[in-house]
CSV table of C-alpha atoms in Angstrom, one decimal:
chain,number,residue,atom,x,y,z
Q,230,UNK,CA,28.2,-23.8,39.1
Q,231,UNK,CA,24.8,-22.1,39.4
Q,232,UNK,CA,26.2,-18.5,39.5
Q,233,UNK,CA,28.3,-19.3,36.4
Q,234,UNK,CA,25.4,-20.6,34.4
Q,235,UNK,CA,23.3,-17.5,35.5
Q,236,UNK,CA,26.1,-15.2,34.3
Q,237,UNK,CA,26.2,-17.1,31.0
Q,238,UNK,CA,22.4,-16.8,30.6
Q,239,UNK,CA,22.7,-13.1,31.4
Q,240,UNK,CA,24.9,-12.5,28.4
Q,241,UNK,CA,26.6,-9.3,29.7
Q,242,UNK,CA,27.8,-8.3,26.3
Q,243,UNK,CA,24.3,-7.8,25.0
Q,244,UNK,CA,22.7,-4.3,25.3
Q,245,UNK,CA,20.3,-3.9,28.1
Q,246,UNK,CA,16.7,-4.8,27.1
Q,247,UNK,CA,14.3,-1.9,27.2
Q,248,UNK,CA,10.9,-1.3,25.6
Q,249,UNK,CA,12.5,1.1,23.2
Q,250,UNK,CA,15.3,-1.3,22.3
Q,251,UNK,CA,12.6,-4.0,21.6
Q,252,UNK,CA,10.6,-1.5,19.4
Q,253,UNK,CA,13.7,-0.7,17.4
Q,254,UNK,CA,14.7,-4.3,17.0
Q,255,UNK,CA,11.2,-5.1,15.8
Q,256,UNK,CA,11.4,-2.3,13.2
Q,257,UNK,CA,14.8,-3.5,12.0
Q,258,UNK,CA,13.5,-7.1,11.8
Q,259,UNK,CA,10.6,-6.0,9.6
Q,260,UNK,CA,12.8,-3.7,7.5
Q,261,UNK,CA,15.0,-6.7,6.9
Q,262,UNK,CA,12.6,-9.6,6.6
Q,263,UNK,CA,9.1,-8.2,6.0
Q,264,UNK,CA,6.1,-8.3,8.3
Q,265,UNK,CA,4.3,-11.5,7.2
Q,266,UNK,CA,5.9,-13.6,9.9
Q,267,UNK,CA,6.3,-11.0,12.5
Q,268,UNK,CA,5.7,-12.4,16.0
Q,269,UNK,CA,7.1,-11.9,19.5
Q,270,UNK,CA,8.7,-15.4,19.3
Q,271,UNK,CA,10.6,-14.4,16.2
Q,272,UNK,CA,11.6,-11.1,17.7
Q,273,UNK,CA,12.9,-12.9,20.8
Q,274,UNK,CA,15.0,-15.2,18.7
Q,275,UNK,CA,16.3,-12.2,16.8
Q,276,UNK,CA,17.3,-10.5,20.1
Q,277,UNK,CA,18.6,-13.7,21.5
Q,278,UNK,CA,16.4,-13.5,24.6
Q,279,UNK,CA,13.7,-15.7,26.0
Q,280,UNK,CA,10.0,-14.7,25.7
Q,281,UNK,CA,9.6,-14.0,29.5
Q,282,UNK,CA,12.4,-11.4,29.1
Q,283,UNK,CA,10.4,-9.7,26.4
Q,284,UNK,CA,7.3,-9.7,28.5
Q,285,UNK,CA,9.1,-7.8,31.2
Q,286,UNK,CA,9.1,-4.8,28.9
Q,287,UNK,CA,6.2,-5.2,26.4
Q,288,UNK,CA,2.7,-6.5,26.9
Q,289,UNK,CA,2.0,-8.2,23.6
Q,290,UNK,CA,2.4,-8.0,19.8
Q,291,UNK,CA,0.0,-5.0,19.5
Q,292,UNK,CA,2.1,-3.2,22.1
Q,293,UNK,CA,5.3,-3.7,20.0
Q,294,UNK,CA,3.4,-2.6,16.8
Q,295,UNK,CA,2.4,0.6,18.7
Q,296,UNK,CA,6.0,1.1,19.7
Q,297,UNK,CA,7.1,0.8,16.1
Q,298,UNK,CA,4.4,3.3,15.1
Q,299,UNK,CA,5.8,5.7,17.6
Q,300,UNK,CA,9.3,5.4,16.0
Q,301,UNK,CA,7.7,6.1,12.6
Q,302,UNK,CA,5.7,9.0,13.9
Q,303,UNK,CA,8.9,10.6,15.3
Q,304,UNK,CA,10.2,10.7,11.7
Q,305,UNK,CA,7.1,12.7,10.4
Q,306,UNK,CA,7.0,16.4,10.8
Q,307,UNK,CA,3.5,17.3,11.9
Q,308,UNK,CA,4.3,20.9,12.8
Q,309,UNK,CA,2.9,22.2,9.5
Q,310,UNK,CA,-0.6,21.1,10.7
Q,311,UNK,CA,-0.3,23.6,13.5
Q,312,UNK,CA,1.3,26.5,11.5
Q,313,UNK,CA,0.4,26.6,7.8
Q,314,UNK,CA,-2.9,27.2,5.9
Q,315,UNK,CA,-4.8,23.9,5.8
Q,316,UNK,CA,-4.0,22.9,2.2
Q,317,UNK,CA,-0.3,23.8,2.4
Q,318,UNK,CA,-0.2,22.0,5.8
Q,319,UNK,CA,-1.7,18.8,4.3
Q,320,UNK,CA,0.8,18.9,1.4
Q,321,UNK,CA,3.9,19.4,3.7
Q,322,UNK,CA,2.6,16.7,6.2
Q,323,UNK,CA,1.9,14.2,3.3
Q,324,UNK,CA,5.5,14.7,1.9
Q,325,UNK,CA,7.1,14.1,5.3
Q,326,UNK,CA,4.8,11.1,6.0
Q,327,UNK,CA,5.8,9.6,2.6
Q,328,UNK,CA,9.5,10.2,3.3
Q,329,UNK,CA,9.3,8.5,6.7
Q,330,UNK,CA,7.5,5.4,5.4
Q,331,UNK,CA,9.8,5.2,2.4
Q,332,UNK,CA,12.6,4.3,4.8
Q,333,UNK,CA,10.4,1.4,6.1
Q,334,UNK,CA,8.3,0.2,3.2
Q,335,UNK,CA,7.8,-3.3,4.8
Q,336,UNK,CA,5.8,-1.7,7.6
Q,337,UNK,CA,3.2,-0.2,5.2
Q,338,UNK,CA,0.7,-3.1,5.2
Q,339,UNK,CA,1.1,-4.0,8.9
Q,340,UNK,CA,0.6,-0.4,10.1
Q,341,UNK,CA,-2.1,0.4,7.6
Q,342,UNK,CA,-4.2,-2.6,8.8
Q,343,UNK,CA,-3.7,-2.4,12.6
Q,344,UNK,CA,-5.8,-0.1,14.7
Q,345,UNK,CA,-4.1,3.1,15.8
Q,346,UNK,CA,-3.8,3.7,19.5
Q,347,UNK,CA,-0.3,5.2,19.6
Q,348,UNK,CA,-0.4,8.5,21.5
Q,349,UNK,CA,2.1,10.3,19.1
Q,350,UNK,CA,0.0,9.4,16.1
Q,351,UNK,CA,-3.3,10.3,17.8
Q,352,UNK,CA,-1.7,13.7,18.6
Q,353,UNK,CA,-0.9,14.1,14.9
Q,354,UNK,CA,-4.5,13.1,14.0
Q,355,UNK,CA,-5.9,15.6,16.5
Q,356,UNK,CA,-3.8,18.3,14.8
Q,357,UNK,CA,-5.1,17.2,11.4
Q,358,UNK,CA,-8.7,17.4,12.5
Q,359,UNK,CA,-8.2,20.8,14.1
Q,360,UNK,CA,-6.5,22.2,11.0
Q,361,UNK,CA,-9.4,21.1,8.8
Q,362,UNK,CA,-12.1,22.4,11.3
Q,363,UNK,CA,-10.4,25.7,11.6
Q,364,UNK,CA,-10.5,26.0,7.8
Q,365,UNK,CA,-14.2,25.4,7.8
Q,366,UNK,CA,-14.4,21.7,7.0
Q,367,UNK,CA,-17.4,19.9,8.5
Q,368,UNK,CA,-16.3,17.6,11.3
Q,369,UNK,CA,-17.9,14.5,9.8
Q,370,UNK,CA,-15.6,14.7,6.7
Q,371,UNK,CA,-12.3,15.1,8.5
Q,372,UNK,CA,-11.6,11.4,9.1
Q,373,UNK,CA,-12.5,10.5,5.6
Q,374,UNK,CA,-10.1,13.2,4.2
Q,375,UNK,CA,-7.4,12.0,6.6
Q,376,UNK,CA,-7.9,8.3,5.5
Q,377,UNK,CA,-8.0,9.2,1.8
Q,378,UNK,CA,-4.8,11.2,2.0
Q,379,UNK,CA,-3.0,8.5,4.0
Q,380,UNK,CA,-4.1,5.9,1.5
Q,381,UNK,CA,-2.6,8.0,-1.3
Q,382,UNK,CA,0.6,8.5,0.7
Q,383,UNK,CA,1.1,4.8,1.6
Q,384,UNK,CA,0.3,3.7,-2.0
Q,385,UNK,CA,2.9,6.2,-3.2
Q,386,UNK,CA,5.4,4.8,-0.7
Q,387,UNK,CA,5.2,1.4,-2.5
Q,388,UNK,CA,5.7,3.2,-5.8
Q,389,UNK,CA,8.8,4.9,-4.4
Q,390,UNK,CA,10.5,1.6,-3.8
Q,391,UNK,CA,9.3,0.2,-7.2
Q,392,UNK,CA,11.7,0.0,-10.2
Q,393,UNK,CA,12.4,3.3,-12.0
Q,394,UNK,CA,11.2,1.7,-15.2
Q,395,UNK,CA,7.9,0.3,-13.8
Q,396,UNK,CA,6.3,-0.3,-17.2
Q,397,UNK,CA,8.4,-2.7,-19.2
Q,398,UNK,CA,7.5,-2.7,-22.9
Q,399,UNK,CA,10.6,-4.4,-24.1
Q,400,UNK,CA,8.6,-7.5,-25.2
Q,401,UNK,CA,5.9,-5.8,-27.3
Q,402,UNK,CA,6.0,-2.0,-27.7
Q,403,UNK,CA,4.4,-2.2,-31.1
Q,404,UNK,CA,1.2,-3.6,-29.6
Q,405,UNK,CA,1.0,-0.7,-27.2
Q,406,UNK,CA,1.9,2.4,-29.3
Q,407,UNK,CA,0.3,5.1,-27.2
Q,408,UNK,CA,1.6,3.6,-24.0
Q,409,UNK,CA,5.1,3.4,-25.5
Q,410,UNK,CA,4.9,7.0,-26.5
Q,411,UNK,CA,3.8,8.0,-23.1
Q,412,UNK,CA,6.5,6.1,-21.3
Q,413,UNK,CA,9.1,7.6,-23.7
Q,414,UNK,CA,8.2,11.1,-22.6
Q,415,UNK,CA,7.8,10.3,-18.9
Q,416,UNK,CA,10.8,11.3,-16.8
Q,417,UNK,CA,12.8,8.2,-15.6
Q,418,UNK,CA,14.5,9.9,-12.8
Q,419,UNK,CA,12.2,10.9,-10.0
Q,420,UNK,CA,9.2,9.6,-11.9
Q,421,UNK,CA,7.7,8.4,-8.5
Q,422,UNK,CA,8.2,11.9,-7.0
Q,423,UNK,CA,6.5,13.6,-10.1
Q,424,UNK,CA,3.6,11.2,-10.0
Q,425,UNK,CA,3.1,11.8,-6.2
Q,426,UNK,CA,3.2,15.6,-6.7
Q,427,UNK,CA,0.7,15.4,-9.6
Q,428,UNK,CA,-1.7,13.3,-7.5
Q,429,UNK,CA,-1.2,15.4,-4.4
Q,430,UNK,CA,-1.9,18.6,-6.3
Q,431,UNK,CA,-5.0,17.1,-7.9
Q,432,UNK,CA,-6.3,15.8,-4.6
Q,433,UNK,CA,-5.7,19.2,-2.8
Q,434,UNK,CA,-7.2,21.2,-5.6
Q,435,UNK,CA,-10.3,19.0,-5.5
Q,436,UNK,CA,-10.5,19.4,-1.8
Q,437,UNK,CA,-10.2,23.2,-2.1
Q,438,UNK,CA,-13.0,23.3,-4.6
Q,439,UNK,CA,-15.2,21.1,-2.3
Q,440,UNK,CA,-14.5,23.4,0.6
Q,441,UNK,CA,-15.5,26.4,-1.5
Q,442,UNK,CA,-18.8,24.7,-2.4
Q,443,UNK,CA,-19.4,23.9,1.3
Q,444,UNK,CA,-18.8,27.5,2.2
Q,445,UNK,CA,-21.0,28.8,-0.6
Q,446,UNK,CA,-23.9,26.5,0.3
Q,447,UNK,CA,-23.7,27.6,4.0
Q,448,UNK,CA,-24.1,31.3,3.0
P,121,UNK,CA,10.2,-52.1,-6.8
P,122,UNK,CA,11.3,-49.3,-9.1
P,123,UNK,CA,8.0,-49.0,-11.0
P,124,UNK,CA,6.2,-48.9,-7.6
P,125,UNK,CA,8.3,-46.0,-6.3
P,126,UNK,CA,8.0,-44.2,-9.6
P,127,UNK,CA,4.2,-44.5,-9.4
P,128,UNK,CA,4.2,-43.2,-5.9
P,129,UNK,CA,6.4,-40.2,-6.9
P,130,UNK,CA,4.1,-39.5,-9.8
P,131,UNK,CA,1.1,-39.0,-7.5
P,132,UNK,CA,-1.7,-39.7,-10.0
P,133,UNK,CA,-4.4,-38.1,-7.8
P,134,UNK,CA,-2.8,-34.6,-8.2
P,135,UNK,CA,-4.3,-32.3,-10.9
P,136,UNK,CA,-2.2,-31.9,-14.1
P,137,UNK,CA,0.4,-29.1,-13.8
P,138,UNK,CA,-0.1,-26.3,-16.2
P,139,UNK,CA,1.2,-22.7,-16.3
P,140,UNK,CA,-2.3,-21.5,-15.3
P,141,UNK,CA,-2.5,-23.9,-12.4
P,142,UNK,CA,0.9,-22.7,-11.2
P,143,UNK,CA,-0.2,-19.1,-11.4
P,144,UNK,CA,-3.4,-19.9,-9.4
P,145,UNK,CA,-1.5,-21.8,-6.8
P,146,UNK,CA,1.0,-18.9,-6.4
P,147,UNK,CA,-1.9,-16.5,-5.9
P,148,UNK,CA,-3.5,-18.8,-3.3
P,149,UNK,CA,-0.2,-19.2,-1.5
P,150,UNK,CA,0.3,-15.5,-1.3
P,151,UNK,CA,-3.4,-14.9,-0.3
P,152,UNK,CA,-2.8,-17.4,2.5
P,153,UNK,CA,0.8,-16.7,3.7
P,154,UNK,CA,1.8,-13.3,2.4
P,155,UNK,CA,4.4,-12.5,-0.2
P,156,UNK,CA,7.5,-11.9,1.9
P,157,UNK,CA,8.8,-15.5,1.4
P,158,UNK,CA,7.4,-16.1,-2.0
P,159,UNK,CA,9.8,-18.2,-4.1
P,160,UNK,CA,9.5,-21.0,-6.7
P,161,UNK,CA,10.9,-23.4,-4.2
P,162,UNK,CA,8.2,-22.7,-1.7
P,163,UNK,CA,5.6,-22.9,-4.5
P,164,UNK,CA,6.9,-26.2,-5.6
P,165,UNK,CA,6.6,-27.5,-2.0
P,166,UNK,CA,3.1,-26.2,-1.8
P,167,UNK,CA,2.2,-28.0,-5.0
P,168,UNK,CA,4.0,-31.1,-3.9
P,169,UNK,CA,6.2,-31.1,-7.1
P,170,UNK,CA,9.9,-30.9,-7.8
P,171,UNK,CA,11.4,-27.7,-9.2
P,172,UNK,CA,12.2,-29.2,-12.6
P,173,UNK,CA,8.4,-29.9,-13.0
P,174,UNK,CA,7.7,-26.2,-12.4
P,175,UNK,CA,10.3,-25.2,-14.9
P,176,UNK,CA,8.6,-27.3,-17.6
P,177,UNK,CA,5.8,-24.7,-17.4
P,178,UNK,CA,7.2,-21.4,-16.1
P,179,UNK,CA,10.5,-19.7,-16.8
P,180,UNK,CA,11.2,-18.0,-13.4
P,181,UNK,CA,9.8,-16.1,-10.5
P,182,UNK,CA,9.1,-13.0,-12.6
P,183,UNK,CA,7.1,-15.2,-15.0
P,184,UNK,CA,4.9,-16.5,-12.2
P,185,UNK,CA,4.4,-12.9,-10.8
P,186,UNK,CA,3.3,-11.9,-14.3
P,187,UNK,CA,0.9,-14.8,-14.4
P,188,UNK,CA,-0.6,-13.7,-11.1
P,189,UNK,CA,-0.9,-10.2,-12.5
P,190,UNK,CA,-2.9,-11.6,-15.4
P,191,UNK,CA,-5.3,-13.3,-13.0
P,192,UNK,CA,-5.7,-10.0,-11.1
P,193,UNK,CA,-6.2,-8.0,-14.4
P,194,UNK,CA,-9.0,-10.4,-15.4
P,195,UNK,CA,-10.9,-9.3,-12.3
P,196,UNK,CA,-10.7,-5.6,-13.3
P,197,UNK,CA,-13.2,-4.2,-15.7
P,198,UNK,CA,-11.3,-1.9,-18.0
P,199,UNK,CA,-14.1,-1.5,-20.5
P,200,UNK,CA,-15.1,2.0,-19.0
P,201,UNK,CA,-11.8,3.3,-20.3
P,202,UNK,CA,-13.0,2.6,-23.9
P,203,UNK,CA,-16.6,3.8,-23.4
P,204,UNK,CA,-17.1,6.5,-20.9
P,205,UNK,CA,-16.0,10.2,-20.7
P,206,UNK,CA,-12.5,10.2,-19.3
P,207,UNK,CA,-13.3,11.2,-15.7
P,208,UNK,CA,-16.2,8.8,-15.3
P,209,UNK,CA,-14.0,6.1,-16.9
P,210,UNK,CA,-11.2,6.6,-14.4
P,211,UNK,CA,-13.7,6.5,-11.5
P,212,UNK,CA,-15.3,3.3,-12.7
P,213,UNK,CA,-11.9,1.7,-13.5
P,214,UNK,CA,-10.5,2.7,-10.1
P,215,UNK,CA,-13.5,1.2,-8.3
P,216,UNK,CA,-13.1,-2.1,-10.1
P,217,UNK,CA,-9.3,-2.1,-9.6
P,218,UNK,CA,-9.8,-1.6,-5.9
P,219,UNK,CA,-12.4,-4.4,-5.6
P,220,UNK,CA,-10.1,-6.8,-7.5
P,221,UNK,CA,-7.1,-6.2,-5.2
P,222,UNK,CA,-9.3,-6.2,-2.1
P,223,UNK,CA,-9.7,-9.9,-2.7
P,224,UNK,CA,-5.9,-10.3,-2.7
P,225,UNK,CA,-4.5,-7.7,-0.4
P,226,UNK,CA,-1.3,-9.7,0.2
P,227,UNK,CA,-0.3,-9.1,-3.4
P,228,UNK,CA,-0.4,-5.3,-3.2
P,229,UNK,CA,3.3,-4.7,-2.2
P,230,UNK,CA,4.7,-7.4,-4.5
P,231,UNK,CA,2.7,-6.3,-7.6
P,232,UNK,CA,3.2,-2.6,-6.9
P,233,UNK,CA,7.0,-3.0,-6.7
P,234,UNK,CA,7.6,-5.4,-9.6
P,235,UNK,CA,7.9,-4.1,-13.2
P,236,UNK,CA,4.8,-4.6,-15.3
P,237,UNK,CA,5.3,-6.6,-18.5
P,238,UNK,CA,2.0,-8.5,-18.4
P,239,UNK,CA,0.2,-8.1,-21.8
P,240,UNK,CA,-3.3,-7.9,-20.2
P,241,UNK,CA,-2.2,-5.0,-17.9
P,242,UNK,CA,-0.3,-3.3,-20.7
P,243,UNK,CA,-3.5,-3.4,-22.7
P,244,UNK,CA,-5.3,-1.7,-19.8
P,245,UNK,CA,-2.6,0.9,-19.6
P,246,UNK,CA,-2.8,1.5,-23.4
P,247,UNK,CA,-6.6,2.1,-23.0
P,248,UNK,CA,-5.9,4.5,-20.0
P,249,UNK,CA,-3.4,6.6,-22.0
P,250,UNK,CA,-5.7,6.7,-25.0
P,251,UNK,CA,-8.7,7.8,-22.9
P,252,UNK,CA,-6.6,10.7,-21.4
P,253,UNK,CA,-5.1,11.7,-24.7
P,254,UNK,CA,-8.6,11.7,-26.4
P,255,UNK,CA,-9.7,14.1,-23.6
P,256,UNK,CA,-6.9,16.5,-24.3
P,257,UNK,CA,-4.4,15.5,-21.7
P,258,UNK,CA,-0.7,16.0,-22.8
P,259,UNK,CA,1.0,12.7,-23.3
P,260,UNK,CA,3.8,13.4,-20.9
P,261,UNK,CA,1.3,13.6,-17.9
P,262,UNK,CA,-0.6,10.4,-18.6
P,263,UNK,CA,1.8,8.0,-16.9
P,264,UNK,CA,2.0,10.3,-13.8
P,265,UNK,CA,-1.8,10.4,-13.6
P,266,UNK,CA,-2.0,6.6,-14.0
P,267,UNK,CA,0.6,6.1,-11.2
P,268,UNK,CA,-1.0,8.6,-8.8
P,269,UNK,CA,-4.4,7.0,-9.3
P,270,UNK,CA,-3.0,3.5,-8.8
P,271,UNK,CA,-1.2,4.6,-5.7
P,272,UNK,CA,-4.4,5.9,-4.2
P,273,UNK,CA,-6.3,2.7,-5.2
P,274,UNK,CA,-3.7,0.4,-3.7
P,275,UNK,CA,-3.4,2.4,-0.5
P,276,UNK,CA,-7.2,2.3,-0.3
P,277,UNK,CA,-7.1,-1.5,-0.7
P,278,UNK,CA,-5.1,-1.8,2.5
P,279,UNK,CA,-7.6,0.5,4.3
P,280,UNK,CA,-10.4,-1.8,3.1
P,281,UNK,CA,-8.9,-4.7,5.0
P,282,UNK,CA,-8.1,-2.6,8.0
P,283,UNK,CA,-10.3,-2.7,11.1
P,284,UNK,CA,-13.6,-0.9,10.9
P,285,UNK,CA,-12.6,1.2,13.9
P,286,UNK,CA,-9.1,2.1,12.8
P,287,UNK,CA,-8.7,4.9,15.3
P,288,UNK,CA,-8.8,3.5,18.8
P,289,UNK,CA,-9.3,6.2,21.4
P,290,UNK,CA,-10.4,3.9,24.2
P,291,UNK,CA,-7.2,4.7,26.2
P,292,UNK,CA,-7.3,8.5,26.2
P,293,UNK,CA,-10.2,10.2,24.3
P,294,UNK,CA,-10.0,13.2,26.7
P,295,UNK,CA,-6.5,14.0,25.4
P,296,UNK,CA,-7.8,14.2,21.8
P,297,UNK,CA,-11.2,15.9,22.0
P,298,UNK,CA,-11.5,17.0,18.4
P,299,UNK,CA,-10.4,13.7,17.1
P,300,UNK,CA,-12.8,11.9,19.4
P,301,UNK,CA,-15.6,14.2,18.1
P,302,UNK,CA,-14.6,13.5,14.5
P,303,UNK,CA,-14.5,9.7,15.0
P,304,UNK,CA,-17.9,9.8,16.7
P,305,UNK,CA,-19.6,11.4,13.6
P,306,UNK,CA,-17.7,9.2,11.1
P,307,UNK,CA,-19.7,6.3,9.8
P,308,UNK,CA,-18.4,3.0,11.1
P,309,UNK,CA,-20.0,0.8,8.5
P,310,UNK,CA,-18.4,1.4,5.0
P,311,UNK,CA,-16.0,4.0,6.4
P,312,UNK,CA,-13.3,2.7,4.0
P,313,UNK,CA,-15.7,3.0,1.0
P,314,UNK,CA,-16.7,6.6,2.0
P,315,UNK,CA,-13.1,7.7,2.5
P,316,UNK,CA,-12.2,6.1,-0.9
P,317,UNK,CA,-15.1,7.9,-2.7
P,318,UNK,CA,-14.2,11.2,-1.0
P,319,UNK,CA,-10.6,10.9,-2.1
P,320,UNK,CA,-11.5,9.7,-5.6
P,321,UNK,CA,-13.9,12.6,-6.1
P,322,UNK,CA,-11.3,15.1,-4.9
P,323,UNK,CA,-8.6,13.7,-7.1
P,324,UNK,CA,-10.8,13.7,-10.2
P,325,UNK,CA,-12.2,17.1,-9.5
P,326,UNK,CA,-8.6,18.4,-9.3
P,327,UNK,CA,-7.7,16.6,-12.5
P,328,UNK,CA,-10.7,18.2,-14.3
P,329,UNK,CA,-9.6,21.6,-13.1
P,330,UNK,CA,-6.1,21.0,-14.3
P,331,UNK,CA,-7.3,19.9,-17.7
P,332,UNK,CA,-9.4,23.0,-18.0
P,333,UNK,CA,-6.3,25.1,-17.3
P,334,UNK,CA,-4.3,23.2,-19.9
P,335,UNK,CA,-7.1,23.7,-22.4
P,336,UNK,CA,-7.3,27.4,-21.6
P,337,UNK,CA,-3.6,28.1,-21.8
P,338,UNK,CA,-3.5,26.3,-25.2
P,339,UNK,CA,-6.1,28.7,-26.7
């Protein structure tokens, strides 16, 4: 009797539980249901395992969030930060970063508001700081620039999953004539991509100018 | 018996239900519990009323979202768009926009991914387009610039509610020496504000440069 119940509890058809499988299941759960209610108890239910089984592989909720962050980071190409001139590097990295999160928009708020201690992401940040310092940026501005660029990227991710026609004037276009004219000449297809590229170009152009000023004042 | 049970169901101590009260309750519910599960059924439960009572005041879920957007818009000062030079106007508006959403960060994803048909917000967008057009911006770039600035603002809102020490190197600072040095010289207090101002200044500087180029090529 006992061995039979043990076998049943072991559920041999289920994939073997590993830390990586838990991280992937957590990401899938959030992709599907959002992150508001994310907890290890809910994740255990989703996996059909008991909490002690989870705790054999992960330490706590933060540990699982860090694991999800590793999965996201693996989808971001950070090699431009080590190869290209700093401004081209930031542009390429930002595009790849946006594409990766666009596949997991429900993670944006959770990951943007939880402290980063994921080695793969810290490696990426180290490359970011190095790329800026090598270009002549003062060290004390690098984290601010990183944060500003990430904020723009993550806000743009939400816009990517927004409706194509985000401004709906069907009720009263006559009350907003200039807005209606502007919407009419805005591309409907890829409008989020165009807005992102416009903002990215502006931000990088402004950064270049600031770096020129820093270099000039140091002479 | 019947009159007694009717009185009990009527709950006379409850405030009178109005569209505005429903919008405020929806915003409070999302502030408290997040927006993933937001539905009229949940809102009715929260208000302790039945669905038909809600439908006496609001048409549907979109209607309630629009009402919440009106409440948010009322917290944003859009007067700079009608008074200041375009770049100062955008900076002042972006700061006020960020402050308003920082009080309701759980609304960010929902409002950023639902089409806007709220009159108060469309009024604000009309002012935005007019401010840019008056400054010489081509009409077909105004919505892209609006979208890019909003993306940056909303991403920055999430960073505002993130931990003060967002990059946690306690586990392995030695592996990330330049990042550790950069974090050490980054202000811990107001780091989100400083990053926002750095990004805003860069984006507006880049926009000014682009406008100069547009003006020069038109001559």
